[in-house]
Protein backbone atom coordinates (compact mmCIF):
# COMPACT_ATOMS: atom_id res chain seq x y z
CA UNK A 1 0.00 0.00 0.00
CA UNK A 2 1.91 2.98 -1.29
CA UNK A 3 2.02 6.07 0.87
CA UNK A 4 1.53 9.65 -0.24
CA UNK A 5 3.72 10.36 -3.21
CA UNK A 6 5.08 13.71 -4.23
CA UNK A 7 7.09 14.67 -7.25
CA UNK A 8 9.46 16.04 -8.00
CA UNK A 9 11.37 15.68 -4.75
CA UNK A 10 13.59 18.59 -5.66
CA UNK A 11 12.82 21.41 -8.06
CA UNK A 12 15.02 24.30 -9.10
CA UNK A 13 13.50 27.28 -10.85
CA UNK A 14 14.72 30.70 -11.87
CA UNK A 15 12.81 33.77 -10.82
CA UNK A 16 9.77 34.30 -13.03
CA UNK A 17 9.35 30.66 -14.02
CA UNK A 18 6.46 28.41 -13.07
CA UNK A 19 6.64 25.58 -10.56
CA UNK A 20 4.26 22.60 -10.61
CA UNK A 21 4.22 20.30 -7.63
CA UNK A 22 2.33 17.02 -7.74
CA UNK A 23 0.78 14.96 -4.98
CA UNK A 24 -0.77 11.52 -5.27
CA UNK A 25 -2.73 10.71 -2.12
CA UNK A 26 -2.87 7.30 -0.54
CA UNK A 27 -5.25 4.89 -2.20
CA UNK A 28 -8.80 5.52 -1.07
CA UNK A 29 -8.07 8.97 0.34
CA UNK A 30 -10.22 11.78 -0.97
CA UNK A 31 -8.87 14.67 1.08
CA UNK A 32 -5.64 16.47 0.25
CA UNK A 33 -3.86 19.20 2.18
CA UNK A 34 -0.88 21.30 1.14
CA UNK A 35 1.53 22.79 3.69
CA UNK A 36 4.61 24.94 3.24
CA UNK A 37 7.69 24.93 5.44
CA UNK A 38 10.02 27.87 5.03
CA UNK A 39 13.65 27.36 6.08
CA UNK A 40 13.98 27.03 9.86
CA UNK A 41 10.24 27.51 10.37
CA UNK A 42 7.25 25.34 11.16
CA UNK A 43 4.72 24.01 8.70
CA UNK A 44 1.96 26.36 7.60
CA UNK A 45 -1.31 25.23 6.07
CA UNK A 46 -1.99 26.44 2.56
CA UNK A 47 -5.01 24.72 1.04
CA UNK A 48 -7.41 21.82 1.60
CA UNK A 49 -9.07 20.06 -1.32
CA UNK A 50 -11.42 17.23 -2.01
CA UNK A 51 -11.90 15.77 -5.46
CA UNK A 52 -12.72 18.67 -7.81
CA UNK A 53 -13.37 21.06 -4.92
CA UNK A 54 -11.35 23.54 -2.92
CA UNK A 55 -12.64 23.36 0.63
CA UNK A 56 -10.36 25.84 2.39
CA UNK A 57 -7.71 28.03 0.80
CA UNK A 58 -7.30 30.44 3.69
CA UNK A 59 -3.56 29.81 3.88
CA UNK A 60 -2.86 30.27 0.22
CA UNK A 61 -1.22 33.51 -0.96
CA UNK A 62 -3.73 35.48 -2.98
CA UNK A 63 -1.56 35.85 -6.05
CA UNK A 64 0.51 33.43 -8.14
CA UNK A 65 -0.55 30.31 -6.21
CA UNK A 66 -3.28 27.90 -7.25
CA UNK A 67 -4.22 24.33 -6.46
CA UNK A 68 -6.42 21.68 -7.96
CA UNK A 69 -7.41 18.10 -7.30
CA UNK A 70 -9.07 16.76 -10.44
CA UNK A 71 -11.38 13.78 -10.63
CA UNK A 72 -8.57 11.76 -12.15
CA UNK A 73 -4.89 12.22 -11.42
CA UNK A 74 -2.81 13.87 -8.74
CA UNK A 75 -3.36 17.11 -6.92
CA UNK A 76 -1.31 19.96 -8.36
CA UNK A 77 0.07 23.00 -6.55
CA UNK A 78 1.05 25.61 -9.10
CA UNK A 79 3.20 28.63 -8.43
CA UNK A 80 3.45 31.16 -11.21
CA UNK A 81 6.29 33.67 -11.61
CA UNK A 82 8.26 32.25 -8.70
CA UNK A 83 10.30 34.55 -6.46
CA UNK A 84 13.15 33.72 -4.11
CA UNK A 85 10.78 33.86 -1.13
CA UNK A 86 8.92 30.85 -2.54
CA UNK A 87 11.94 28.66 -1.78
CA UNK A 88 10.64 26.17 0.77
CA UNK A 89 9.62 22.58 1.34
CA UNK A 90 6.07 21.89 0.21
CA UNK A 91 4.33 18.95 1.85
CA UNK A 92 1.17 17.25 0.82
CA UNK A 93 -0.96 15.19 3.19
CA UNK A 94 -3.99 13.03 2.60
CA UNK A 95 -6.70 11.59 4.79
CA UNK A 96 -9.59 9.23 4.26
CA UNK A 97 -13.19 10.28 4.28
CA UNK A 98 -14.50 8.84 7.48
CA UNK A 99 -11.93 8.57 10.27
CA UNK A 100 -10.70 10.82 13.03
CA UNK A 101 -8.62 12.51 10.47
CA UNK A 102 -5.07 11.30 10.81
CA UNK A 103 -3.17 12.95 8.02
CA UNK A 104 -0.54 11.03 6.12
CA UNK A 105 2.26 13.16 4.76
CA UNK A 106 4.35 12.78 1.68
CA UNK A 107 8.12 13.28 1.59
CA UNK A 108 7.79 16.82 0.30
CA UNK A 109 9.05 18.80 -2.68
CA UNK A 110 11.97 21.09 -1.98
CA UNK A 111 11.72 24.12 -4.21
CA UNK A 112 14.74 26.32 -4.74
CA UNK A 113 14.32 29.57 -6.63
CA UNK A 114 17.52 31.04 -8.00
CA UNK B 1 -7.79 25.79 17.02
CA UNK B 2 -6.60 26.16 20.60
CA UNK B 3 -2.96 26.92 21.23
CA UNK B 4 -0.43 24.45 22.61
CA UNK B 5 2.82 25.16 24.43
CA UNK B 6 5.84 22.88 24.26
CA UNK B 7 9.47 23.20 25.34
CA UNK B 8 11.73 24.22 22.47
CA UNK B 9 14.11 21.34 22.96
CA UNK B 10 14.81 18.27 25.04
CA UNK B 11 17.62 15.80 25.27
CA UNK B 12 17.57 12.13 26.11
CA UNK B 13 20.03 9.31 26.41
CA UNK B 14 19.58 6.39 24.13
CA UNK B 15 17.43 3.58 25.53
CA UNK B 16 16.04 5.83 28.26
CA UNK B 17 12.36 6.81 28.45
CA UNK B 18 11.42 10.27 27.23
CA UNK B 19 8.49 12.35 28.44
CA UNK B 20 7.54 15.19 26.11
CA UNK B 21 5.11 17.63 27.73
CA UNK B 22 2.43 19.77 26.12
CA UNK B 23 0.22 22.39 27.72
CA UNK B 24 -3.15 23.21 26.22
CA UNK B 25 -5.00 25.10 28.93
CA UNK B 26 -7.69 26.45 26.56
CA UNK B 27 -8.62 23.06 25.13
CA UNK B 28 -12.31 22.61 24.41
CA UNK B 29 -14.33 19.52 25.21
CA UNK B 30 -14.32 18.29 21.63
CA UNK B 31 -10.64 18.88 20.86
CA UNK B 32 -8.59 15.79 20.15
CA UNK B 33 -4.90 15.86 21.10
CA UNK B 34 -2.66 14.74 18.25
CA UNK B 35 1.07 14.19 18.16
CA UNK B 36 3.10 14.21 14.99
CA UNK B 37 6.85 14.16 14.54
CA UNK B 38 9.13 15.29 11.77
CA UNK B 39 12.43 13.54 11.26
CA UNK B 40 15.20 15.51 9.52
CA UNK B 41 14.47 16.14 5.84
CA UNK B 42 11.20 14.20 5.96
CA UNK B 43 7.50 14.95 6.07
CA UNK B 44 5.62 14.87 9.37
CA UNK B 45 4.58 11.47 10.65
CA UNK B 46 1.56 10.68 12.80
CA UNK B 47 2.48 9.35 16.22
CA UNK B 48 -0.64 9.06 18.35
CA UNK B 49 -3.84 10.84 19.34
CA UNK B 50 -6.44 10.77 22.09
CA UNK B 51 -9.40 12.55 23.59
CA UNK B 52 -9.66 11.80 27.31
CA UNK B 53 -8.19 8.40 28.12
CA UNK B 54 -4.54 7.45 27.95
CA UNK B 55 -3.58 5.76 24.70
CA UNK B 56 -0.88 3.29 23.72
CA UNK B 57 0.35 2.19 20.34
CA UNK B 58 3.47 0.60 18.93
CA UNK B 59 5.27 3.93 18.72
CA UNK B 60 4.42 5.67 21.97
CA UNK B 61 2.01 6.30 24.82
CA UNK B 62 -0.09 9.37 25.40
CA UNK B 63 -0.94 10.39 28.94
CA UNK B 64 -3.72 12.97 29.21
CA UNK B 65 -4.28 14.92 32.41
CA UNK B 66 -7.63 14.51 34.07
CA UNK B 67 -8.56 18.14 33.36
CA UNK B 68 -7.18 17.75 29.80
CA UNK B 69 -5.17 20.94 30.13
CA UNK B 70 -1.95 19.09 29.51
CA UNK B 71 -0.66 15.88 28.01
CA UNK B 72 2.59 13.96 27.79
CA UNK B 73 3.96 11.91 24.94
CA UNK B 74 6.01 9.02 26.27
CA UNK B 75 8.65 7.22 24.24
CA UNK B 76 9.46 4.16 26.30
CA UNK B 77 12.98 3.61 24.99
CA UNK B 78 14.48 6.39 22.93
CA UNK B 79 16.58 5.39 19.96
CA UNK B 80 18.73 7.54 17.71
CA UNK B 81 16.00 7.26 15.11
CA UNK B 82 13.60 9.06 17.45
CA UNK B 83 15.56 12.31 17.09
CA UNK B 84 12.99 14.63 15.54
CA UNK B 85 10.75 17.63 16.13
CA UNK B 86 7.61 16.56 17.99
CA UNK B 87 4.42 18.53 17.51
CA UNK B 88 1.43 18.55 19.85
CA UNK B 89 -1.66 19.68 17.94
CA UNK B 90 -5.31 20.13 18.91
CA UNK B 91 -7.93 19.30 16.33
CA UNK B 92 -11.56 20.04 16.91
CA UNK B 93 -13.33 18.31 14.10
CA UNK B 94 -12.65 15.94 11.32
CA UNK B 95 -10.78 16.74 8.18
CA UNK B 96 -9.51 20.15 9.15
CA UNK B 97 -6.04 21.55 8.57
CA UNK B 98 -3.42 20.92 11.22
CA UNK B 99 -2.00 23.96 12.98
CA UNK B 100 1.67 23.31 13.69
CA UNK B 101 3.51 25.24 16.38
CA UNK B 102 7.27 25.18 16.83
CA UNK B 103 7.27 21.78 18.51
CA UNK B 104 9.95 20.23 20.68
CA UNK B 105 13.24 19.26 19.11
CA UNK B 106 14.31 15.98 20.69
CA UNK B 107 17.98 15.06 20.63
CA UNK B 108 19.00 11.51 21.50
CA UNK B 109 22.52 10.92 22.74
CA UNK B 110 24.22 7.61 22.19
PDB file of C-alpha atoms in Angstrom:
ATOM      1  CA  UNK A   1       0.000   0.000   0.000  1.00  0.00           C
ATOM      2  CA  UNK A   2       1.911   2.984  -1.290  1.00  0.00           C
ATOM      3  CA  UNK A   3       2.019   6.068   0.866  1.00  0.00           C
ATOM      4  CA  UNK A   4       1.525   9.648  -0.237  1.00  0.00           C
ATOM      5  CA  UNK A   5       3.725  10.361  -3.210  1.00  0.00           C
ATOM      6  CA  UNK A   6       5.085  13.711  -4.231  1.00  0.00           C
ATOM      7  CA  UNK A   7       7.094  14.673  -7.246  1.00  0.00           C
ATOM      8  CA  UNK A   8       9.455  16.039  -8.005  1.00  0.00           C
ATOM      9  CA  UNK A   9      11.365  15.679  -4.748  1.00  0.00           C
ATOM     10  CA  UNK A  10      13.592  18.589  -5.659  1.00  0.00           C
ATOM     11  CA  UNK A  11      12.818  21.412  -8.057  1.00  0.00           C
ATOM     12  CA  UNK A  12      15.024  24.298  -9.104  1.00  0.00           C
ATOM     13  CA  UNK A  13      13.501  27.285 -10.853  1.00  0.00           C
ATOM     14  CA  UNK A  14      14.723  30.701 -11.872  1.00  0.00           C
ATOM     15  CA  UNK A  15      12.806  33.773 -10.817  1.00  0.00           C
ATOM     16  CA  UNK A  16       9.769  34.299 -13.027  1.00  0.00           C
ATOM     17  CA  UNK A  17       9.348  30.656 -14.017  1.00  0.00           C
ATOM     18  CA  UNK A  18       6.458  28.413 -13.073  1.00  0.00           C
ATOM     19  CA  UNK A  19       6.635  25.576 -10.556  1.00  0.00           C
ATOM     20  CA  UNK A  20       4.262  22.601 -10.608  1.00  0.00           C
ATOM     21  CA  UNK A  21       4.219  20.295  -7.632  1.00  0.00           C
ATOM     22  CA  UNK A  22       2.326  17.017  -7.744  1.00  0.00           C
ATOM     23  CA  UNK A  23       0.784  14.963  -4.984  1.00  0.00           C
ATOM     24  CA  UNK A  24      -0.773  11.522  -5.270  1.00  0.00           C
ATOM     25  CA  UNK A  25      -2.734  10.710  -2.120  1.00  0.00           C
ATOM     26  CA  UNK A  26      -2.871   7.299  -0.539  1.00  0.00           C
ATOM     27  CA  UNK A  27      -5.252   4.890  -2.198  1.00  0.00           C
ATOM     28  CA  UNK A  28      -8.798   5.521  -1.074  1.00  0.00           C
ATOM     29  CA  UNK A  29      -8.074   8.966   0.343  1.00  0.00           C
ATOM     30  CA  UNK A  30     -10.223  11.775  -0.973  1.00  0.00           C
ATOM     31  CA  UNK A  31      -8.875  14.673   1.083  1.00  0.00           C
ATOM     32  CA  UNK A  32      -5.640  16.470   0.246  1.00  0.00           C
ATOM     33  CA  UNK A  33      -3.861  19.204   2.178  1.00  0.00           C
ATOM     34  CA  UNK A  34      -0.879  21.298   1.139  1.00  0.00           C
ATOM     35  CA  UNK A  35       1.529  22.795   3.688  1.00  0.00           C
ATOM     36  CA  UNK A  36       4.606  24.940   3.242  1.00  0.00           C
ATOM     37  CA  UNK A  37       7.689  24.934   5.444  1.00  0.00           C
ATOM     38  CA  UNK A  38      10.021  27.874   5.030  1.00  0.00           C
ATOM     39  CA  UNK A  39      13.655  27.364   6.080  1.00  0.00           C
ATOM     40  CA  UNK A  40      13.985  27.031   9.864  1.00  0.00           C
ATOM     41  CA  UNK A  41      10.241  27.510  10.369  1.00  0.00           C
ATOM     42  CA  UNK A  42       7.251  25.339  11.163  1.00  0.00           C
ATOM     43  CA  UNK A  43       4.720  24.006   8.703  1.00  0.00           C
ATOM     44  CA  UNK A  44       1.963  26.355   7.599  1.00  0.00           C
ATOM     45  CA  UNK A  45      -1.309  25.232   6.072  1.00  0.00           C
ATOM     46  CA  UNK A  46      -1.989  26.444   2.556  1.00  0.00           C
ATOM     47  CA  UNK A  47      -5.013  24.721   1.041  1.00  0.00           C
ATOM     48  CA  UNK A  48      -7.409  21.816   1.604  1.00  0.00           C
ATOM     49  CA  UNK A  49      -9.071  20.059  -1.323  1.00  0.00           C
ATOM     50  CA  UNK A  50     -11.420  17.226  -2.010  1.00  0.00           C
ATOM     51  CA  UNK A  51     -11.899  15.775  -5.462  1.00  0.00           C
ATOM     52  CA  UNK A  52     -12.718  18.670  -7.811  1.00  0.00           C
ATOM     53  CA  UNK A  53     -13.374  21.058  -4.919  1.00  0.00           C
ATOM     54  CA  UNK A  54     -11.346  23.541  -2.919  1.00  0.00           C
ATOM     55  CA  UNK A  55     -12.645  23.360   0.631  1.00  0.00           C
ATOM     56  CA  UNK A  56     -10.355  25.839   2.395  1.00  0.00           C
ATOM     57  CA  UNK A  57      -7.712  28.034   0.801  1.00  0.00           C
ATOM     58  CA  UNK A  58      -7.300  30.437   3.689  1.00  0.00           C
ATOM     59  CA  UNK A  59      -3.560  29.813   3.884  1.00  0.00           C
ATOM     60  CA  UNK A  60      -2.860  30.274   0.216  1.00  0.00           C
ATOM     61  CA  UNK A  61      -1.216  33.511  -0.965  1.00  0.00           C
ATOM     62  CA  UNK A  62      -3.729  35.483  -2.982  1.00  0.00           C
ATOM     63  CA  UNK A  63      -1.562  35.853  -6.054  1.00  0.00           C
ATOM     64  CA  UNK A  64       0.507  33.434  -8.138  1.00  0.00           C
ATOM     65  CA  UNK A  65      -0.551  30.307  -6.210  1.00  0.00           C
ATOM     66  CA  UNK A  66      -3.277  27.899  -7.249  1.00  0.00           C
ATOM     67  CA  UNK A  67      -4.223  24.330  -6.458  1.00  0.00           C
ATOM     68  CA  UNK A  68      -6.422  21.681  -7.964  1.00  0.00           C
ATOM     69  CA  UNK A  69      -7.408  18.096  -7.299  1.00  0.00           C
ATOM     70  CA  UNK A  70      -9.068  16.762 -10.442  1.00  0.00           C
ATOM     71  CA  UNK A  71     -11.376  13.782 -10.627  1.00  0.00           C
ATOM     72  CA  UNK A  72      -8.566  11.764 -12.155  1.00  0.00           C
ATOM     73  CA  UNK A  73      -4.891  12.216 -11.423  1.00  0.00           C
ATOM     74  CA  UNK A  74      -2.813  13.875  -8.743  1.00  0.00           C
ATOM     75  CA  UNK A  75      -3.364  17.112  -6.918  1.00  0.00           C
ATOM     76  CA  UNK A  76      -1.307  19.963  -8.357  1.00  0.00           C
ATOM     77  CA  UNK A  77       0.067  22.996  -6.554  1.00  0.00           C
ATOM     78  CA  UNK A  78       1.046  25.606  -9.101  1.00  0.00           C
ATOM     79  CA  UNK A  79       3.203  28.633  -8.427  1.00  0.00           C
ATOM     80  CA  UNK A  80       3.450  31.157 -11.210  1.00  0.00           C
ATOM     81  CA  UNK A  81       6.292  33.666 -11.614  1.00  0.00           C
ATOM     82  CA  UNK A  82       8.258  32.254  -8.696  1.00  0.00           C
ATOM     83  CA  UNK A  83      10.295  34.550  -6.464  1.00  0.00           C
ATOM     84  CA  UNK A  84      13.147  33.720  -4.107  1.00  0.00           C
ATOM     85  CA  UNK A  85      10.780  33.856  -1.130  1.00  0.00           C
ATOM     86  CA  UNK A  86       8.919  30.852  -2.542  1.00  0.00           C
ATOM     87  CA  UNK A  87      11.939  28.660  -1.783  1.00  0.00           C
ATOM     88  CA  UNK A  88      10.638  26.174   0.770  1.00  0.00           C
ATOM     89  CA  UNK A  89       9.617  22.582   1.339  1.00  0.00           C
ATOM     90  CA  UNK A  90       6.068  21.891   0.212  1.00  0.00           C
ATOM     91  CA  UNK A  91       4.332  18.952   1.848  1.00  0.00           C
ATOM     92  CA  UNK A  92       1.167  17.252   0.818  1.00  0.00           C
ATOM     93  CA  UNK A  93      -0.962  15.189   3.186  1.00  0.00           C
ATOM     94  CA  UNK A  94      -3.994  13.035   2.596  1.00  0.00           C
ATOM     95  CA  UNK A  95      -6.695  11.591   4.788  1.00  0.00           C
ATOM     96  CA  UNK A  96      -9.588   9.226   4.261  1.00  0.00           C
ATOM     97  CA  UNK A  97     -13.186  10.276   4.281  1.00  0.00           C
ATOM     98  CA  UNK A  98     -14.495   8.840   7.483  1.00  0.00           C
ATOM     99  CA  UNK A  99     -11.927   8.567  10.271  1.00  0.00           C
ATOM    100  CA  UNK A 100     -10.695  10.821  13.033  1.00  0.00           C
ATOM    101  CA  UNK A 101      -8.622  12.512  10.466  1.00  0.00           C
ATOM    102  CA  UNK A 102      -5.074  11.297  10.814  1.00  0.00           C
ATOM    103  CA  UNK A 103      -3.173  12.947   8.020  1.00  0.00           C
ATOM    104  CA  UNK A 104      -0.537  11.032   6.124  1.00  0.00           C
ATOM    105  CA  UNK A 105       2.256  13.158   4.757  1.00  0.00           C
ATOM    106  CA  UNK A 106       4.349  12.781   1.682  1.00  0.00           C
ATOM    107  CA  UNK A 107       8.125  13.275   1.589  1.00  0.00           C
ATOM    108  CA  UNK A 108       7.786  16.817   0.296  1.00  0.00           C
ATOM    109  CA  UNK A 109       9.046  18.802  -2.677  1.00  0.00           C
ATOM    110  CA  UNK A 110      11.972  21.091  -1.981  1.00  0.00           C
ATOM    111  CA  UNK A 111      11.718  24.125  -4.214  1.00  0.00           C
ATOM    112  CA  UNK A 112      14.745  26.319  -4.742  1.00  0.00           C
ATOM    113  CA  UNK A 113      14.324  29.571  -6.633  1.00  0.00           C
ATOM    114  CA  UNK A 114      17.522  31.036  -8.003  1.00  0.00           C
TER     115      UNK A 114
ATOM    116  CA  UNK B   1      -7.792  25.793  17.019  1.00  0.00           C
ATOM    117  CA  UNK B   2      -6.600  26.160  20.603  1.00  0.00           C
ATOM    118  CA  UNK B   3      -2.964  26.922  21.229  1.00  0.00           C
ATOM    119  CA  UNK B   4      -0.426  24.452  22.608  1.00  0.00           C
ATOM    120  CA  UNK B   5       2.820  25.158  24.432  1.00  0.00           C
ATOM    121  CA  UNK B   6       5.836  22.877  24.257  1.00  0.00           C
ATOM    122  CA  UNK B   7       9.470  23.204  25.345  1.00  0.00           C
ATOM    123  CA  UNK B   8      11.725  24.223  22.474  1.00  0.00           C
ATOM    124  CA  UNK B   9      14.113  21.342  22.957  1.00  0.00           C
ATOM    125  CA  UNK B  10      14.810  18.266  25.040  1.00  0.00           C
ATOM    126  CA  UNK B  11      17.616  15.798  25.268  1.00  0.00           C
ATOM    127  CA  UNK B  12      17.572  12.134  26.115  1.00  0.00           C
ATOM    128  CA  UNK B  13      20.028   9.307  26.414  1.00  0.00           C
ATOM    129  CA  UNK B  14      19.581   6.386  24.129  1.00  0.00           C
ATOM    130  CA  UNK B  15      17.429   3.578  25.526  1.00  0.00           C
ATOM    131  CA  UNK B  16      16.041   5.825  28.255  1.00  0.00           C
ATOM    132  CA  UNK B  17      12.362   6.809  28.446  1.00  0.00           C
ATOM    133  CA  UNK B  18      11.420  10.269  27.229  1.00  0.00           C
ATOM    134  CA  UNK B  19       8.492  12.349  28.438  1.00  0.00           C
ATOM    135  CA  UNK B  20       7.539  15.187  26.111  1.00  0.00           C
ATOM    136  CA  UNK B  21       5.108  17.635  27.730  1.00  0.00           C
ATOM    137  CA  UNK B  22       2.428  19.770  26.117  1.00  0.00           C
ATOM    138  CA  UNK B  23       0.223  22.387  27.720  1.00  0.00           C
ATOM    139  CA  UNK B  24      -3.152  23.208  26.224  1.00  0.00           C
ATOM    140  CA  UNK B  25      -4.999  25.103  28.926  1.00  0.00           C
ATOM    141  CA  UNK B  26      -7.686  26.450  26.564  1.00  0.00           C
ATOM    142  CA  UNK B  27      -8.619  23.059  25.133  1.00  0.00           C
ATOM    143  CA  UNK B  28     -12.314  22.607  24.407  1.00  0.00           C
ATOM    144  CA  UNK B  29     -14.330  19.525  25.214  1.00  0.00           C
ATOM    145  CA  UNK B  30     -14.322  18.291  21.631  1.00  0.00           C
ATOM    146  CA  UNK B  31     -10.638  18.884  20.860  1.00  0.00           C
ATOM    147  CA  UNK B  32      -8.588  15.791  20.148  1.00  0.00           C
ATOM    148  CA  UNK B  33      -4.899  15.856  21.105  1.00  0.00           C
ATOM    149  CA  UNK B  34      -2.661  14.742  18.249  1.00  0.00           C
ATOM    150  CA  UNK B  35       1.069  14.192  18.161  1.00  0.00           C
ATOM    151  CA  UNK B  36       3.103  14.212  14.987  1.00  0.00           C
ATOM    152  CA  UNK B  37       6.849  14.158  14.540  1.00  0.00           C
ATOM    153  CA  UNK B  38       9.134  15.287  11.771  1.00  0.00           C
ATOM    154  CA  UNK B  39      12.428  13.540  11.258  1.00  0.00           C
ATOM    155  CA  UNK B  40      15.198  15.509   9.516  1.00  0.00           C
ATOM    156  CA  UNK B  41      14.474  16.139   5.840  1.00  0.00           C
ATOM    157  CA  UNK B  42      11.202  14.197   5.957  1.00  0.00           C
ATOM    158  CA  UNK B  43       7.502  14.948   6.072  1.00  0.00           C
ATOM    159  CA  UNK B  44       5.618  14.865   9.367  1.00  0.00           C
ATOM    160  CA  UNK B  45       4.581  11.470  10.648  1.00  0.00           C
ATOM    161  CA  UNK B  46       1.562  10.677  12.796  1.00  0.00           C
ATOM    162  CA  UNK B  47       2.478   9.349  16.222  1.00  0.00           C
ATOM    163  CA  UNK B  48      -0.644   9.063  18.351  1.00  0.00           C
ATOM    164  CA  UNK B  49      -3.836  10.840  19.341  1.00  0.00           C
ATOM    165  CA  UNK B  50      -6.440  10.768  22.087  1.00  0.00           C
ATOM    166  CA  UNK B  51      -9.402  12.547  23.591  1.00  0.00           C
ATOM    167  CA  UNK B  52      -9.657  11.800  27.310  1.00  0.00           C
ATOM    168  CA  UNK B  53      -8.187   8.398  28.118  1.00  0.00           C
ATOM    169  CA  UNK B  54      -4.540   7.453  27.952  1.00  0.00           C
ATOM    170  CA  UNK B  55      -3.579   5.757  24.701  1.00  0.00           C
ATOM    171  CA  UNK B  56      -0.878   3.288  23.723  1.00  0.00           C
ATOM    172  CA  UNK B  57       0.354   2.185  20.341  1.00  0.00           C
ATOM    173  CA  UNK B  58       3.475   0.602  18.934  1.00  0.00           C
ATOM    174  CA  UNK B  59       5.273   3.930  18.720  1.00  0.00           C
ATOM    175  CA  UNK B  60       4.418   5.672  21.971  1.00  0.00           C
ATOM    176  CA  UNK B  61       2.014   6.299  24.819  1.00  0.00           C
ATOM    177  CA  UNK B  62      -0.091   9.373  25.396  1.00  0.00           C
ATOM    178  CA  UNK B  63      -0.943  10.390  28.944  1.00  0.00           C
ATOM    179  CA  UNK B  64      -3.721  12.969  29.209  1.00  0.00           C
ATOM    180  CA  UNK B  65      -4.277  14.918  32.413  1.00  0.00           C
ATOM    181  CA  UNK B  66      -7.629  14.509  34.073  1.00  0.00           C
ATOM    182  CA  UNK B  67      -8.555  18.143  33.361  1.00  0.00           C
ATOM    183  CA  UNK B  68      -7.178  17.749  29.803  1.00  0.00           C
ATOM    184  CA  UNK B  69      -5.173  20.943  30.128  1.00  0.00           C
ATOM    185  CA  UNK B  70      -1.945  19.094  29.514  1.00  0.00           C
ATOM    186  CA  UNK B  71      -0.660  15.880  28.010  1.00  0.00           C
ATOM    187  CA  UNK B  72       2.589  13.964  27.789  1.00  0.00           C
ATOM    188  CA  UNK B  73       3.962  11.906  24.944  1.00  0.00           C
ATOM    189  CA  UNK B  74       6.006   9.017  26.266  1.00  0.00           C
ATOM    190  CA  UNK B  75       8.650   7.219  24.243  1.00  0.00           C
ATOM    191  CA  UNK B  76       9.462   4.161  26.303  1.00  0.00           C
ATOM    192  CA  UNK B  77      12.982   3.608  24.992  1.00  0.00           C
ATOM    193  CA  UNK B  78      14.482   6.393  22.928  1.00  0.00           C
ATOM    194  CA  UNK B  79      16.583   5.389  19.957  1.00  0.00           C
ATOM    195  CA  UNK B  80      18.731   7.539  17.714  1.00  0.00           C
ATOM    196  CA  UNK B  81      16.005   7.263  15.107  1.00  0.00           C
ATOM    197  CA  UNK B  82      13.600   9.062  17.446  1.00  0.00           C
ATOM    198  CA  UNK B  83      15.557  12.313  17.089  1.00  0.00           C
ATOM    199  CA  UNK B  84      12.987  14.633  15.536  1.00  0.00           C
ATOM    200  CA  UNK B  85      10.750  17.634  16.125  1.00  0.00           C
ATOM    201  CA  UNK B  86       7.614  16.558  17.988  1.00  0.00           C
ATOM    202  CA  UNK B  87       4.424  18.529  17.514  1.00  0.00           C
ATOM    203  CA  UNK B  88       1.431  18.546  19.846  1.00  0.00           C
ATOM    204  CA  UNK B  89      -1.664  19.677  17.939  1.00  0.00           C
ATOM    205  CA  UNK B  90      -5.309  20.134  18.909  1.00  0.00           C
ATOM    206  CA  UNK B  91      -7.926  19.303  16.328  1.00  0.00           C
ATOM    207  CA  UNK B  92     -11.562  20.042  16.911  1.00  0.00           C
ATOM    208  CA  UNK B  93     -13.332  18.314  14.098  1.00  0.00           C
ATOM    209  CA  UNK B  94     -12.651  15.937  11.321  1.00  0.00           C
ATOM    210  CA  UNK B  95     -10.779  16.744   8.178  1.00  0.00           C
ATOM    211  CA  UNK B  96      -9.513  20.148   9.151  1.00  0.00           C
ATOM    212  CA  UNK B  97      -6.036  21.547   8.571  1.00  0.00           C
ATOM    213  CA  UNK B  98      -3.415  20.915  11.218  1.00  0.00           C
ATOM    214  CA  UNK B  99      -1.999  23.960  12.977  1.00  0.00           C
ATOM    215  CA  UNK B 100       1.667  23.313  13.692  1.00  0.00           C
ATOM    216  CA  UNK B 101       3.515  25.235  16.381  1.00  0.00           C
ATOM    217  CA  UNK B 102       7.273  25.181  16.835  1.00  0.00           C
ATOM    218  CA  UNK B 103       7.267  21.782  18.508  1.00  0.00           C
ATOM    219  CA  UNK B 104       9.951  20.231  20.677  1.00  0.00           C
ATOM    220  CA  UNK B 105      13.241  19.263  19.111  1.00  0.00           C
ATOM    221  CA  UNK B 106      14.313  15.982  20.688  1.00  0.00           C
ATOM    222  CA  UNK B 107      17.984  15.061  20.626  1.00  0.00           C
ATOM    223  CA  UNK B 108      18.999  11.513  21.497  1.00  0.00           C
ATOM    224  CA  UNK B 109      22.517  10.917  22.743  1.00  0.00           C
ATOM    225  CA  UNK B 110      24.220   7.605  22.189  1.00  0.00           C
TER     226      UNK B 110
END
